[in-house]
Structures are given as C-alpha cells and as structure tokens.
JSON list of C-alpha atoms in Angstrom, two decimals:
[
{"chain": "H", "resi": 228, "resn": "GLU", "atom": "CA", "xyz": [74.07, 83.63, 2.19]},
{"chain": "H", "resi": 229, "resn": "ALA", "atom": "CA", "xyz": [72.87, 85.42, 5.61]},
{"chain": "H", "resi": 230, "resn": "GLN", "atom": "CA", "xyz": [75.58, 84.51, 7.85]},
{"chain": "H", "resi": 231, "resn": "VAL", "atom": "CA", "xyz": [77.40, 85.55, 11.61]},
{"chain": "H", "resi": 232, "resn": "THR", "atom": "CA", "xyz": [80.64, 84.04, 11.62]},
{"chain": "H", "resi": 233, "resn": "GLN", "atom": "CA", "xyz": [82.40, 83.74, 15.21]},
{"chain": "H", "resi": 234, "resn": "ASN", "atom": "CA", "xyz": [85.86, 82.72, 15.84]},
{"chain": "H", "resi": 235, "resn": "PRO", "atom": "CA", "xyz": [87.18, 80.54, 17.58]},
{"chain": "H", "resi": 236, "resn": "ARG", "atom": "CA", "xyz": [84.30, 77.94, 18.19]},
{"chain": "H", "resi": 237, "resn": "TYR", "atom": "CA", "xyz": [86.11, 76.39, 21.15]},
{"chain": "H", "resi": 238, "resn": "LEU", "atom": "CA", "xyz": [88.93, 77.86, 23.43]},
{"chain": "H", "resi": 239, "resn": "ILE", "atom": "CA", "xyz": [90.43, 76.53, 26.57]},
{"chain": "H", "resi": 240, "resn": "THR", "atom": "CA", "xyz": [92.84, 79.12, 27.93]},
{"chain": "H", "resi": 241, "resn": "VAL", "atom": "CA", "xyz": [94.10, 79.93, 31.34]},
{"chain": "H", "resi": 242, "resn": "THR", "atom": "CA", "xyz": [93.40, 82.76, 33.92]},
{"chain": "H", "resi": 243, "resn": "GLY", "atom": "CA", "xyz": [94.80, 86.39, 32.63]},
{"chain": "H", "resi": 244, "resn": "LYS", "atom": "CA", "xyz": [95.70, 85.64, 29.26]},
{"chain": "H", "resi": 245, "resn": "LYS", "atom": "CA", "xyz": [94.15, 88.20, 27.49]},
{"chain": "H", "resi": 246, "resn": "LEU", "atom": "CA", "xyz": [91.76, 86.97, 24.50]},
{"chain": "H", "resi": 247, "resn": "THR", "atom": "CA", "xyz": [89.47, 87.98, 21.65]},
{"chain": "H", "resi": 248, "resn": "VAL", "atom": "CA", "xyz": [86.32, 86.53, 20.22]},
{"chain": "H", "resi": 249, "resn": "THR", "atom": "CA", "xyz": [85.65, 87.90, 16.78]},
{"chain": "H", "resi": 250, "resn": "CYS", "atom": "CA", "xyz": [82.00, 88.54, 15.07]},
{"chain": "H", "resi": 251, "resn": "SER", "atom": "CA", "xyz": [81.29, 89.16, 11.50]},
{"chain": "H", "resi": 252, "resn": "GLN", "atom": "CA", "xyz": [78.13, 90.01, 9.78]},
{"chain": "H", "resi": 253, "resn": "ASN", "atom": "CA", "xyz": [77.36, 90.11, 5.97]},
{"chain": "H", "resi": 254, "resn": "MET", "atom": "CA", "xyz": [73.74, 91.30, 6.43]},
{"chain": "H", "resi": 255, "resn": "ASN", "atom": "CA", "xyz": [74.76, 95.13, 6.66]},
{"chain": "H", "resi": 256, "resn": "HIS", "atom": "CA", "xyz": [72.89, 94.97, 9.70]},
{"chain": "H", "resi": 257, "resn": "GLU", "atom": "CA", "xyz": [73.05, 98.28, 12.47]},
{"chain": "H", "resi": 258, "resn": "TYR", "atom": "CA", "xyz": [72.65, 96.12, 15.58]},
{"chain": "H", "resi": 259, "resn": "MET", "atom": "CA", "xyz": [74.86, 93.96, 17.13]},
{"chain": "H", "resi": 260, "resn": "SER", "atom": "CA", "xyz": [74.83, 92.22, 20.40]},
{"chain": "H", "resi": 261, "resn": "TRP", "atom": "CA", "xyz": [77.24, 89.72, 22.68]},
{"chain": "H", "resi": 262, "resn": "TYR", "atom": "CA", "xyz": [75.28, 86.88, 25.13]},
{"chain": "H", "resi": 263, "resn": "ARG", "atom": "CA", "xyz": [76.44, 84.41, 27.28]},
{"chain": "H", "resi": 264, "resn": "GLN", "atom": "CA", "xyz": [74.72, 81.36, 28.00]},
{"chain": "H", "resi": 265, "resn": "ASP", "atom": "CA", "xyz": [75.08, 79.43, 31.24]},
{"chain": "H", "resi": 266, "resn": "PRO", "atom": "CA", "xyz": [72.96, 76.85, 32.39]},
{"chain": "H", "resi": 267, "resn": "GLY", "atom": "CA", "xyz": [69.91, 77.62, 34.29]},
{"chain": "H", "resi": 268, "resn": "LEU", "atom": "CA", "xyz": [70.37, 81.30, 33.55]},
{"chain": "H", "resi": 269, "resn": "GLY", "atom": "CA", "xyz": [69.53, 82.09, 29.85]},
{"chain": "H", "resi": 270, "resn": "LEU", "atom": "CA", "xyz": [70.87, 84.35, 27.69]},
{"chain": "H", "resi": 271, "resn": "ARG", "atom": "CA", "xyz": [72.31, 87.45, 29.16]},
{"chain": "H", "resi": 272, "resn": "GLN", "atom": "CA", "xyz": [73.54, 90.56, 26.98]},
{"chain": "H", "resi": 273, "resn": "ILE", "atom": "CA", "xyz": [77.32, 91.64, 27.54]},
{"chain": "H", "resi": 274, "resn": "TYR", "atom": "CA", "xyz": [77.40, 94.48, 25.61]},
{"chain": "H", "resi": 275, "resn": "TYR", "atom": "CA", "xyz": [75.74, 95.43, 22.12]},
{"chain": "H", "resi": 276, "resn": "SER", "atom": "CA", "xyz": [76.38, 97.91, 19.06]},
{"chain": "H", "resi": 277, "resn": "MET", "atom": "CA", "xyz": [73.64, 100.23, 17.39]},
{"chain": "H", "resi": 278, "resn": "ASN", "atom": "CA", "xyz": [76.13, 101.62, 14.94]},
{"chain": "H", "resi": 279, "resn": "VAL", "atom": "CA", "xyz": [79.70, 102.36, 13.97]},
{"chain": "H", "resi": 280, "resn": "GLU", "atom": "CA", "xyz": [81.27, 103.46, 17.27]},
{"chain": "H", "resi": 281, "resn": "VAL", "atom": "CA", "xyz": [78.36, 103.46, 19.30]},
{"chain": "H", "resi": 282, "resn": "THR", "atom": "CA", "xyz": [78.30, 100.98, 21.83]},
{"chain": "H", "resi": 283, "resn": "ASP", "atom": "CA", "xyz": [76.88, 100.09, 25.27]},
{"chain": "H", "resi": 284, "resn": "LYS", "atom": "CA", "xyz": [76.55, 97.75, 28.30]},
{"chain": "H", "resi": 285, "resn": "GLY", "atom": "CA", "xyz": [73.90, 95.37, 28.57]},
{"chain": "H", "resi": 286, "resn": "ASP", "atom": "CA", "xyz": [73.31, 93.23, 31.69]},
{"chain": "H", "resi": 287, "resn": "VAL", "atom": "CA", "xyz": [76.62, 91.48, 32.60]},
{"chain": "H", "resi": 288, "resn": "PRO", "atom": "CA", "xyz": [79.14, 93.93, 30.92]},
{"chain": "H", "resi": 289, "resn": "GLU", "atom": "CA", "xyz": [81.91, 93.11, 33.91]},
{"chain": "H", "resi": 290, "resn": "GLY", "atom": "CA", "xyz": [85.07, 91.89, 32.38]},
{"chain": "H", "resi": 291, "resn": "TYR", "atom": "CA", "xyz": [84.34, 92.48, 28.90]},
{"chain": "H", "resi": 292, "resn": "LYS", "atom": "CA", "xyz": [84.96, 94.91, 26.23]},
{"chain": "H", "resi": 293, "resn": "VAL", "atom": "CA", "xyz": [84.33, 95.50, 23.14]},
{"chain": "H", "resi": 294, "resn": "SER", "atom": "CA", "xyz": [84.38, 98.00, 19.91]},
{"chain": "H", "resi": 295, "resn": "ARG", "atom": "CA", "xyz": [82.65, 98.53, 16.35]},
{"chain": "H", "resi": 296, "resn": "LYS", "atom": "CA", "xyz": [85.28, 100.21, 14.24]},
{"chain": "H", "resi": 297, "resn": "GLU", "atom": "CA", "xyz": [83.54, 98.64, 10.98]},
{"chain": "H", "resi": 298, "resn": "LYS", "atom": "CA", "xyz": [79.75, 97.98, 10.86]},
{"chain": "H", "resi": 299, "resn": "ARG", "atom": "CA", "xyz": [80.31, 93.92, 9.60]},
{"chain": "H", "resi": 300, "resn": "ASN", "atom": "CA", "xyz": [82.95, 93.10, 12.80]},
{"chain": "H", "resi": 301, "resn": "PHE", "atom": "CA", "xyz": [81.85, 93.07, 16.61]},
{"chain": "H", "resi": 302, "resn": "PRO", "atom": "CA", "xyz": [85.09, 91.41, 18.66]},
{"chain": "H", "resi": 303, "resn": "LEU", "atom": "CA", "xyz": [84.66, 90.83, 22.36]},
{"chain": "H", "resi": 304, "resn": "ILE", "atom": "CA", "xyz": [87.66, 91.08, 24.51]},
{"chain": "H", "resi": 305, "resn": "LEU", "atom": "CA", "xyz": [88.30, 89.50, 27.49]},
{"chain": "H", "resi": 306, "resn": "GLU", "atom": "CA", "xyz": [91.50, 91.52, 29.18]},
{"chain": "H", "resi": 307, "resn": "SER", "atom": "CA", "xyz": [92.27, 89.31, 31.53]},
{"chain": "H", "resi": 308, "resn": "PRO", "atom": "CA", "xyz": [89.52, 86.14, 31.31]},
{"chain": "H", "resi": 309, "resn": "SER", "atom": "CA", "xyz": [88.76, 84.56, 34.99]},
{"chain": "H", "resi": 310, "resn": "PRO", "atom": "CA", "xyz": [87.38, 81.39, 35.69]},
{"chain": "H", "resi": 311, "resn": "ASN", "atom": "CA", "xyz": [83.82, 82.70, 35.92]},
{"chain": "H", "resi": 312, "resn": "GLN", "atom": "CA", "xyz": [84.26, 83.62, 32.44]},
{"chain": "H", "resi": 313, "resn": "THR", "atom": "CA", "xyz": [83.63, 80.04, 31.28]},
{"chain": "H", "resi": 314, "resn": "SER", "atom": "CA", "xyz": [80.42, 80.08, 29.08]},
{"chain": "H", "resi": 315, "resn": "LEU", "atom": "CA", "xyz": [79.17, 79.54, 25.67]},
{"chain": "H", "resi": 316, "resn": "TYR", "atom": "CA", "xyz": [78.70, 82.81, 23.86]},
{"chain": "H", "resi": 317, "resn": "PHE", "atom": "CA", "xyz": [76.85, 83.85, 21.07]},
{"chain": "H", "resi": 318, "resn": "CYS", "atom": "CA", "xyz": [76.80, 87.34, 18.72]},
{"chain": "H", "resi": 319, "resn": "ALA", "atom": "CA", "xyz": [73.52, 88.27, 17.31]},
{"chain": "H", "resi": 320, "resn": "THR", "atom": "CA", "xyz": [72.88, 90.84, 14.71]},
{"chain": "H", "resi": 321, "resn": "ARG", "atom": "CA", "xyz": [69.40, 92.82, 13.46]},
{"chain": "H", "resi": 322, "resn": "ARG", "atom": "CA", "xyz": [68.47, 95.28, 11.32]},
{"chain": "H", "resi": 323, "resn": "SER", "atom": "CA", "xyz": [66.99, 97.50, 14.04]},
{"chain": "H", "resi": 324, "resn": "ASN", "atom": "CA", "xyz": [64.85, 97.49, 16.57]},
{"chain": "H", "resi": 325, "resn": "ASN", "atom": "CA", "xyz": [62.22, 95.06, 17.17]},
{"chain": "H", "resi": 326, "resn": "GLN", "atom": "CA", "xyz": [63.47, 93.24, 14.55]},
{"chain": "H", "resi": 327, "resn": "PRO", "atom": "CA", "xyz": [64.50, 89.36, 14.24]},
{"chain": "H", "resi": 328, "resn": "GLN", "atom": "CA", "xyz": [67.83, 88.53, 16.13]},
{"chain": "H", "resi": 329, "resn": "HIS", "atom": "CA", "xyz": [70.05, 86.12, 13.80]},
{"chain": "H", "resi": 330, "resn": "PHE", "atom": "CA", "xyz": [72.80, 84.27, 15.99]},
{"chain": "H", "resi": 331, "resn": "GLY", "atom": "CA", "xyz": [75.98, 82.84, 15.55]},
{"chain": "H", "resi": 332, "resn": "ASP", "atom": "CA", "xyz": [77.14, 79.32, 16.26]},
{"chain": "H", "resi": 333, "resn": "GLY", "atom": "CA", "xyz": [78.49, 80.21, 19.55]},
{"chain": "H", "resi": 334, "resn": "THR", "atom": "CA", "xyz": [82.11, 80.24, 20.93]},
{"chain": "H", "resi": 335, "resn": "ARG", "atom": "CA", "xyz": [82.64, 77.77, 24.12]},
{"chain": "H", "resi": 336, "resn": "LEU", "atom": "CA", "xyz": [85.06, 79.58, 25.86]},
{"chain": "H", "resi": 337, "resn": "SER", "atom": "CA", "xyz": [86.74, 77.88, 28.94]},
{"chain": "H", "resi": 338, "resn": "ILE", "atom": "CA", "xyz": [89.12, 79.48, 31.07]},
{"chain": "H", "resi": 339, "resn": "LEU", "atom": "CA", "xyz": [91.35, 77.65, 33.82]},
{"chain": "M", "resi": 55, "resn": "GLY", "atom": "CA", "xyz": [65.59, 95.87, 36.68]},
{"chain": "M", "resi": 56, "resn": "GLU", "atom": "CA", "xyz": [63.57, 94.31, 33.78]},
{"chain": "M", "resi": 57, "resn": "ASN", "atom": "CA", "xyz": [62.77, 90.43, 34.09]},
{"chain": "M", "resi": 58, "resn": "VAL", "atom": "CA", "xyz": [61.12, 87.67, 31.77]},
{"chain": "M", "resi": 59, "resn": "GLU", "atom": "CA", "xyz": [59.76, 84.64, 33.81]},
{"chain": "M", "resi": 60, "resn": "GLN", "atom": "CA", "xyz": [59.25, 81.70, 31.81]},
{"chain": "M", "resi": 61, "resn": "HIS", "atom": "CA", "xyz": [57.30, 78.48, 32.89]},
{"chain": "M", "resi": 62, "resn": "PRO", "atom": "CA", "xyz": [57.34, 75.59, 33.42]},
{"chain": "M", "resi": 63, "resn": "SER", "atom": "CA", "xyz": [61.42, 74.95, 33.02]},
{"chain": "M", "resi": 64, "resn": "THR", "atom": "CA", "xyz": [60.86, 71.69, 31.73]},
{"chain": "M", "resi": 65, "resn": "LEU", "atom": "CA", "xyz": [57.62, 69.89, 29.78]},
{"chain": "M", "resi": 66, "resn": "SER", "atom": "CA", "xyz": [57.45, 65.88, 28.53]},
{"chain": "M", "resi": 67, "resn": "VAL", "atom": "CA", "xyz": [54.38, 65.54, 26.41]},
{"chain": "M", "resi": 68, "resn": "GLN", "atom": "CA", "xyz": [53.70, 62.43, 23.95]},
{"chain": "M", "resi": 69, "resn": "GLU", "atom": "CA", "xyz": [53.69, 62.73, 20.19]},
{"chain": "M", "resi": 70, "resn": "GLY", "atom": "CA", "xyz": [50.82, 64.44, 19.02]},
{"chain": "M", "resi": 71, "resn": "ASP", "atom": "CA", "xyz": [49.83, 66.68, 22.06]},
{"chain": "M", "resi": 72, "resn": "SER", "atom": "CA", "xyz": [49.95, 70.35, 22.62]},
{"chain": "M", "resi": 73, "resn": "ALA", "atom": "CA", "xyz": [52.95, 72.02, 24.54]},
{"chain": "M", "resi": 74, "resn": "VAL", "atom": "CA", "xyz": [52.14, 75.20, 26.11]},
{"chain": "M", "resi": 75, "resn": "ILE", "atom": "CA", "xyz": [55.33, 77.62, 27.31]},
{"chain": "M", "resi": 76, "resn": "LYS", "atom": "CA", "xyz": [54.08, 80.55, 29.47]},
{"chain": "M", "resi": 77, "resn": "CYS", "atom": "CA", "xyz": [56.34, 83.74, 29.87]},
{"chain": "M", "resi": 78, "resn": "THR", "atom": "CA", "xyz": [55.59, 87.04, 31.89]},
{"chain": "M", "resi": 79, "resn": "TYR", "atom": "CA", "xyz": [57.43, 90.18, 31.77]},
{"chain": "M", "resi": 80, "resn": "SER", "atom": "CA", "xyz": [58.15, 93.25, 33.66]},
{"chain": "M", "resi": 81, "resn": "ASP", "atom": "CA", "xyz": [58.74, 96.42, 31.59]},
{"chain": "M", "resi": 82, "resn": "SER", "atom": "CA", "xyz": [55.44, 97.58, 30.59]},
{"chain": "M", "resi": 83, "resn": "ALA", "atom": "CA", "xyz": [57.04, 99.45, 27.65]},
{"chain": "M", "resi": 84, "resn": "SER", "atom": "CA", "xyz": [58.10, 96.03, 25.95]},
{"chain": "M", "resi": 85, "resn": "ASN", "atom": "CA", "xyz": [56.97, 95.77, 22.61]},
{"chain": "M", "resi": 86, "resn": "TYR", "atom": "CA", "xyz": [58.17, 93.32, 20.81]},
{"chain": "M", "resi": 87, "resn": "PHE", "atom": "CA", "xyz": [58.16, 89.59, 21.81]},
{"chain": "M", "resi": 88, "resn": "PRO", "atom": "CA", "xyz": [60.34, 86.63, 20.43]},
{"chain": "M", "resi": 89, "resn": "TRP", "atom": "CA", "xyz": [60.75, 83.11, 20.50]},
{"chain": "M", "resi": 90, "resn": "TYR", "atom": "CA", "xyz": [63.88, 80.86, 20.09]},
{"chain": "M", "resi": 91, "resn": "LYS", "atom": "CA", "xyz": [64.53, 77.20, 19.54]},
{"chain": "M", "resi": 92, "resn": "GLN", "atom": "CA", "xyz": [67.83, 75.68, 20.63]},
{"chain": "M", "resi": 93, "resn": "GLU", "atom": "CA", "xyz": [68.48, 72.21, 19.45]},
{"chain": "M", "resi": 94, "resn": "LEU", "atom": "CA", "xyz": [71.46, 70.95, 21.78]},
{"chain": "M", "resi": 95, "resn": "GLY", "atom": "CA", "xyz": [75.28, 72.11, 20.71]},
{"chain": "M", "resi": 96, "resn": "LYS", "atom": "CA", "xyz": [73.05, 74.73, 18.26]},
{"chain": "M", "resi": 97, "resn": "ARG", "atom": "CA", "xyz": [72.52, 78.08, 18.12]},
{"chain": "M", "resi": 98, "resn": "PRO", "atom": "CA", "xyz": [68.80, 79.75, 19.38]},
{"chain": "M", "resi": 99, "resn": "GLN", "atom": "CA", "xyz": [66.77, 80.34, 15.91]},
{"chain": "M", "resi": 100, "resn": "LEU", "atom": "CA", "xyz": [63.91, 82.46, 15.68]},
{"chain": "M", "resi": 101, "resn": "ILE", "atom": "CA", "xyz": [60.70, 80.22, 15.27]},
{"chain": "M", "resi": 102, "resn": "ILE", "atom": "CA", "xyz": [57.72, 83.08, 15.56]},
{"chain": "M", "resi": 103, "resn": "ASP", "atom": "CA", "xyz": [57.55, 86.45, 17.38]},
{"chain": "M", "resi": 104, "resn": "ILE", "atom": "CA", "xyz": [54.94, 89.28, 18.22]},
{"chain": "M", "resi": 105, "resn": "ARG", "atom": "CA", "xyz": [54.32, 92.81, 18.71]},
{"chain": "M", "resi": 106, "resn": "SER", "atom": "CA", "xyz": [52.24, 94.73, 21.04]},
{"chain": "M", "resi": 107, "resn": "ASN", "atom": "CA", "xyz": [50.00, 95.79, 18.43]},
{"chain": "M", "resi": 108, "resn": "VAL", "atom": "CA", "xyz": [48.40, 91.88, 17.80]},
{"chain": "M", "resi": 109, "resn": "GLY", "atom": "CA", "xyz": [47.08, 89.75, 20.07]},
{"chain": "M", "resi": 110, "resn": "GLU", "atom": "CA", "xyz": [48.02, 86.79, 18.44]},
{"chain": "M", "resi": 111, "resn": "LYS", "atom": "CA", "xyz": [50.30, 84.87, 15.72]},
{"chain": "M", "resi": 112, "resn": "LYS", "atom": "CA", "xyz": [49.96, 81.81, 14.37]},
{"chain": "M", "resi": 113, "resn": "ASP", "atom": "CA", "xyz": [52.33, 79.75, 12.02]},
{"chain": "M", "resi": 114, "resn": "GLN", "atom": "CA", "xyz": [51.17, 76.34, 11.12]},
{"chain": "M", "resi": 115, "resn": "ARG", "atom": "CA", "xyz": [51.78, 74.35, 14.36]},
{"chain": "M", "resi": 116, "resn": "ILE", "atom": "CA", "xyz": [53.15, 77.21, 16.40]},
{"chain": "M", "resi": 117, "resn": "ALA", "atom": "CA", "xyz": [51.19, 80.05, 17.68]},
{"chain": "M", "resi": 118, "resn": "VAL", "atom": "CA", "xyz": [51.89, 82.68, 20.10]},
{"chain": "M", "resi": 119, "resn": "THR", "atom": "CA", "xyz": [49.29, 85.03, 22.18]},
{"chain": "M", "resi": 120, "resn": "LEU", "atom": "CA", "xyz": [50.19, 88.20, 23.63]},
{"chain": "M", "resi": 121, "resn": "ASN", "atom": "CA", "xyz": [47.70, 89.63, 26.75]},
{"chain": "M", "resi": 122, "resn": "LYS", "atom": "CA", "xyz": [49.62, 93.12, 27.10]},
{"chain": "M", "resi": 123, "resn": "THR", "atom": "CA", "xyz": [47.66, 94.10, 30.03]},
{"chain": "M", "resi": 124, "resn": "ALA", "atom": "CA", "xyz": [48.47, 91.06, 32.29]},
{"chain": "M", "resi": 125, "resn": "LYS", "atom": "CA", "xyz": [51.91, 91.12, 30.64]},
{"chain": "M", "resi": 126, "resn": "HIS", "atom": "CA", "xyz": [51.78, 87.38, 29.35]},
{"chain": "M", "resi": 127, "resn": "PHE", "atom": "CA", "xyz": [52.68, 86.07, 26.29]},
{"chain": "M", "resi": 128, "resn": "SER", "atom": "CA", "xyz": [52.55, 81.96, 25.41]},
{"chain": "M", "resi": 129, "resn": "LEU", "atom": "CA", "xyz": [53.83, 79.88, 23.16]},
{"chain": "M", "resi": 130, "resn": "HIS", "atom": "CA", "xyz": [51.75, 76.92, 21.82]},
{"chain": "M", "resi": 131, "resn": "ILE", "atom": "CA", "xyz": [52.86, 74.09, 20.06]},
{"chain": "M", "resi": 132, "resn": "THR", "atom": "CA", "xyz": [50.04, 71.47, 18.48]},
{"chain": "M", "resi": 133, "resn": "GLU", "atom": "CA", "xyz": [50.07, 68.25, 17.20]},
{"chain": "M", "resi": 134, "resn": "THR", "atom": "CA", "xyz": [54.00, 67.76, 18.57]},
{"chain": "M", "resi": 135, "resn": "GLN", "atom": "CA", "xyz": [56.51, 65.77, 16.80]},
{"chain": "M", "resi": 136, "resn": "PRO", "atom": "CA", "xyz": [59.77, 64.11, 18.32]},
{"chain": "M", "resi": 137, "resn": "GLU", "atom": "CA", "xyz": [61.89, 66.93, 16.37]},
{"chain": "M", "resi": 138, "resn": "ASP", "atom": "CA", "xyz": [59.89, 69.87, 18.35]},
{"chain": "M", "resi": 139, "resn": "SER", "atom": "CA", "xyz": [62.21, 68.22, 21.44]},
{"chain": "M", "resi": 140, "resn": "ALA", "atom": "CA", "xyz": [64.39, 71.18, 22.37]},
{"chain": "M", "resi": 141, "resn": "VAL", "atom": "CA", "xyz": [64.69, 74.55, 24.48]},
{"chain": "M", "resi": 142, "resn": "TYR", "atom": "CA", "xyz": [62.78, 77.20, 23.80]},
{"chain": "M", "resi": 143, "resn": "PHE", "atom": "CA", "xyz": [63.39, 80.62, 25.22]},
{"chain": "M", "resi": 144, "resn": "CYS", "atom": "CA", "xyz": [60.93, 83.35, 24.70]},
{"chain": "M", "resi": 145, "resn": "ALA", "atom": "CA", "xyz": [62.29, 87.19, 25.27]},
{"chain": "M", "resi": 146, "resn": "ALA", "atom": "CA", "xyz": [60.72, 90.92, 25.68]},
{"chain": "M", "resi": 147, "resn": "SER", "atom": "CA", "xyz": [62.47, 93.93, 23.98]},
{"chain": "M", "resi": 148, "resn": "ARG", "atom": "CA", "xyz": [63.36, 96.28, 27.03]},
{"chain": "M", "resi": 149, "resn": "GLY", "atom": "CA", "xyz": [61.61, 99.66, 26.71]},
{"chain": "M", "resi": 150, "resn": "GLN", "atom": "CA", "xyz": [60.06, 101.11, 23.86]},
{"chain": "M", "resi": 151, "resn": "ALA", "atom": "CA", "xyz": [63.43, 101.51, 22.09]},
{"chain": "M", "resi": 152, "resn": "GLY", "atom": "CA", "xyz": [63.76, 97.79, 22.26]},
{"chain": "M", "resi": 153, "resn": "THR", "atom": "CA", "xyz": [67.65, 98.13, 22.24]},
{"chain": "M", "resi": 154, "resn": "ALA", "atom": "CA", "xyz": [67.92, 94.81, 23.92]},
{"chain": "M", "resi": 155, "resn": "LEU", "atom": "CA", "xyz": [66.16, 91.59, 24.77]},
{"chain": "M", "resi": 156, "resn": "ILE", "atom": "CA", "xyz": [65.32, 90.06, 27.93]},
{"chain": "M", "resi": 157, "resn": "PHE", "atom": "CA", "xyz": [65.71, 86.52, 27.79]},
{"chain": "M", "resi": 158, "resn": "GLY", "atom": "CA", "xyz": [63.49, 84.19, 30.18]},
{"chain": "M", "resi": 159, "resn": "LYS", "atom": "CA", "xyz": [65.72, 80.94, 31.30]},
{"chain": "M", "resi": 160, "resn": "GLY", "atom": "CA", "xyz": [64.39, 78.51, 28.92]},
{"chain": "M", "resi": 161, "resn": "THR", "atom": "CA", "xyz": [61.97, 75.24, 28.80]},
{"chain": "M", "resi": 162, "resn": "THR", "atom": "CA", "xyz": [63.11, 72.20, 27.65]},
{"chain": "M", "resi": 163, "resn": "LEU", "atom": "CA", "xyz": [60.94, 70.25, 25.81]},
{"chain": "M", "resi": 164, "resn": "SER", "atom": "CA", "xyz": [60.35, 66.43, 25.64]},
{"chain": "M", "resi": 165, "resn": "VAL", "atom": "CA", "xyz": [58.24, 65.18, 23.04]},
{"chain": "M", "resi": 166, "resn": "SER", "atom": "CA", "xyz": [58.40, 61.07, 23.19]},
{"chain": "M", "resi": 167, "resn": "SER", "atom": "CA", "xyz": [56.83, 59.21, 20.62]}
]
C-alpha cells in the first residue's frame, strides 16, 4: 500500500528545544515537500526536495531545516522552535513535476 | 510573488444543489491545477486535476474548467451530498517547471440535507 508516514502525529514542546518530524514514503517518488497549514492561510510550502541531496526553500523556510540523505526519507528539523511555529505540518510526495501530490496524515505541533 | 486567490471562503448549499468554487492565479507559466478535499482532522486528498492543454475535465459529479487566458479555473460539484462537506483547496504549479504548488486559502463547503 502506497504510504507517506509522518511521526510524531502530535507533539507539545517548549521554546528552544530542538525537534525533528520524520517523513518516510514507500512510493519511490523523487519529489518530497513540507507544508504548514494555519487557519485562514491554507497550505504553505516550507521546503522541497527534487532528489537525494537536492533541497530548496519554499515560501516560509525561516526557522526550519531539512535533509534528504536517502530517497525515502525527508525529515523536518526545528533547531530552536518558537511559538509562531505552532501549526499543522504535512509531508507530501509526488513522482515528478506536475503529478498528483500525496500527503501524509499530518503532525500537529504545539510550542509553548 | 505568485499567488492563488480562491472564492468563496465559505459556501452553504442544500443537498442536490450544485456548488462552484473559483480560483484565479497570477503565474502565467503555471500549467498544472489540482483540487484537494480535506475532511476535518484528515489529510488533503486529490479529487481532480487539470493540465494547461485541456479546457475541461469531468469525473462523475465533479468537473474542473480552466481558462488560461483569464487565468481562472473552477471546481463544479453537481448533485451535492452531505458527504461532500469539507474544505476544498485549489492549487497552481509554480512556473513551467512546477517545482512547487501554490495553494488557495480554501473553501469550506457545507451541504445540508
């Protein structure tokens, strides 16, 4: 079964404590992205990756890092989380440009 | 920068009526336009998409139309049912290479029986 798996699904943490949200896909897709979803703002892209070791900034990259050391994994790293990063995060994958995008189940982060 | 405007932000219809959601985009190089449905607490799921070489696409009760000249595209749902109630997002690819999707802010559709 085609899957995009995010962990954790929920996390409450404190300002400044480094955290990583993992994303793994089993579809052998080239493209992976991270989005954040906030009420009234829709989905905004944080970072994306077109292949292993190839990453680039999206529209709201400040305060985030990513890595793509292997094709199936694309972790999102918050080195020093702040309350304005409280949000619902989605990982997404697609085979190539202009192909349907598949989303993970989401990670709800609360940073106090 | 590129953006996608989506209207209306909320839409209430009676079961059996039609619903139309409209989007405009700013990047004339955009060539891929998907629509996603997101039920409460769940992930967005693709319901239909259209590419710039096609003016209209239909899948059962759902259709999408694209007007590249005017940079408009619309989602049409006919014979709405209560299970169509959800948030709908339109999106447009960024540039011809389509490295990113730019999403509209969403439309909350409520279908009452």
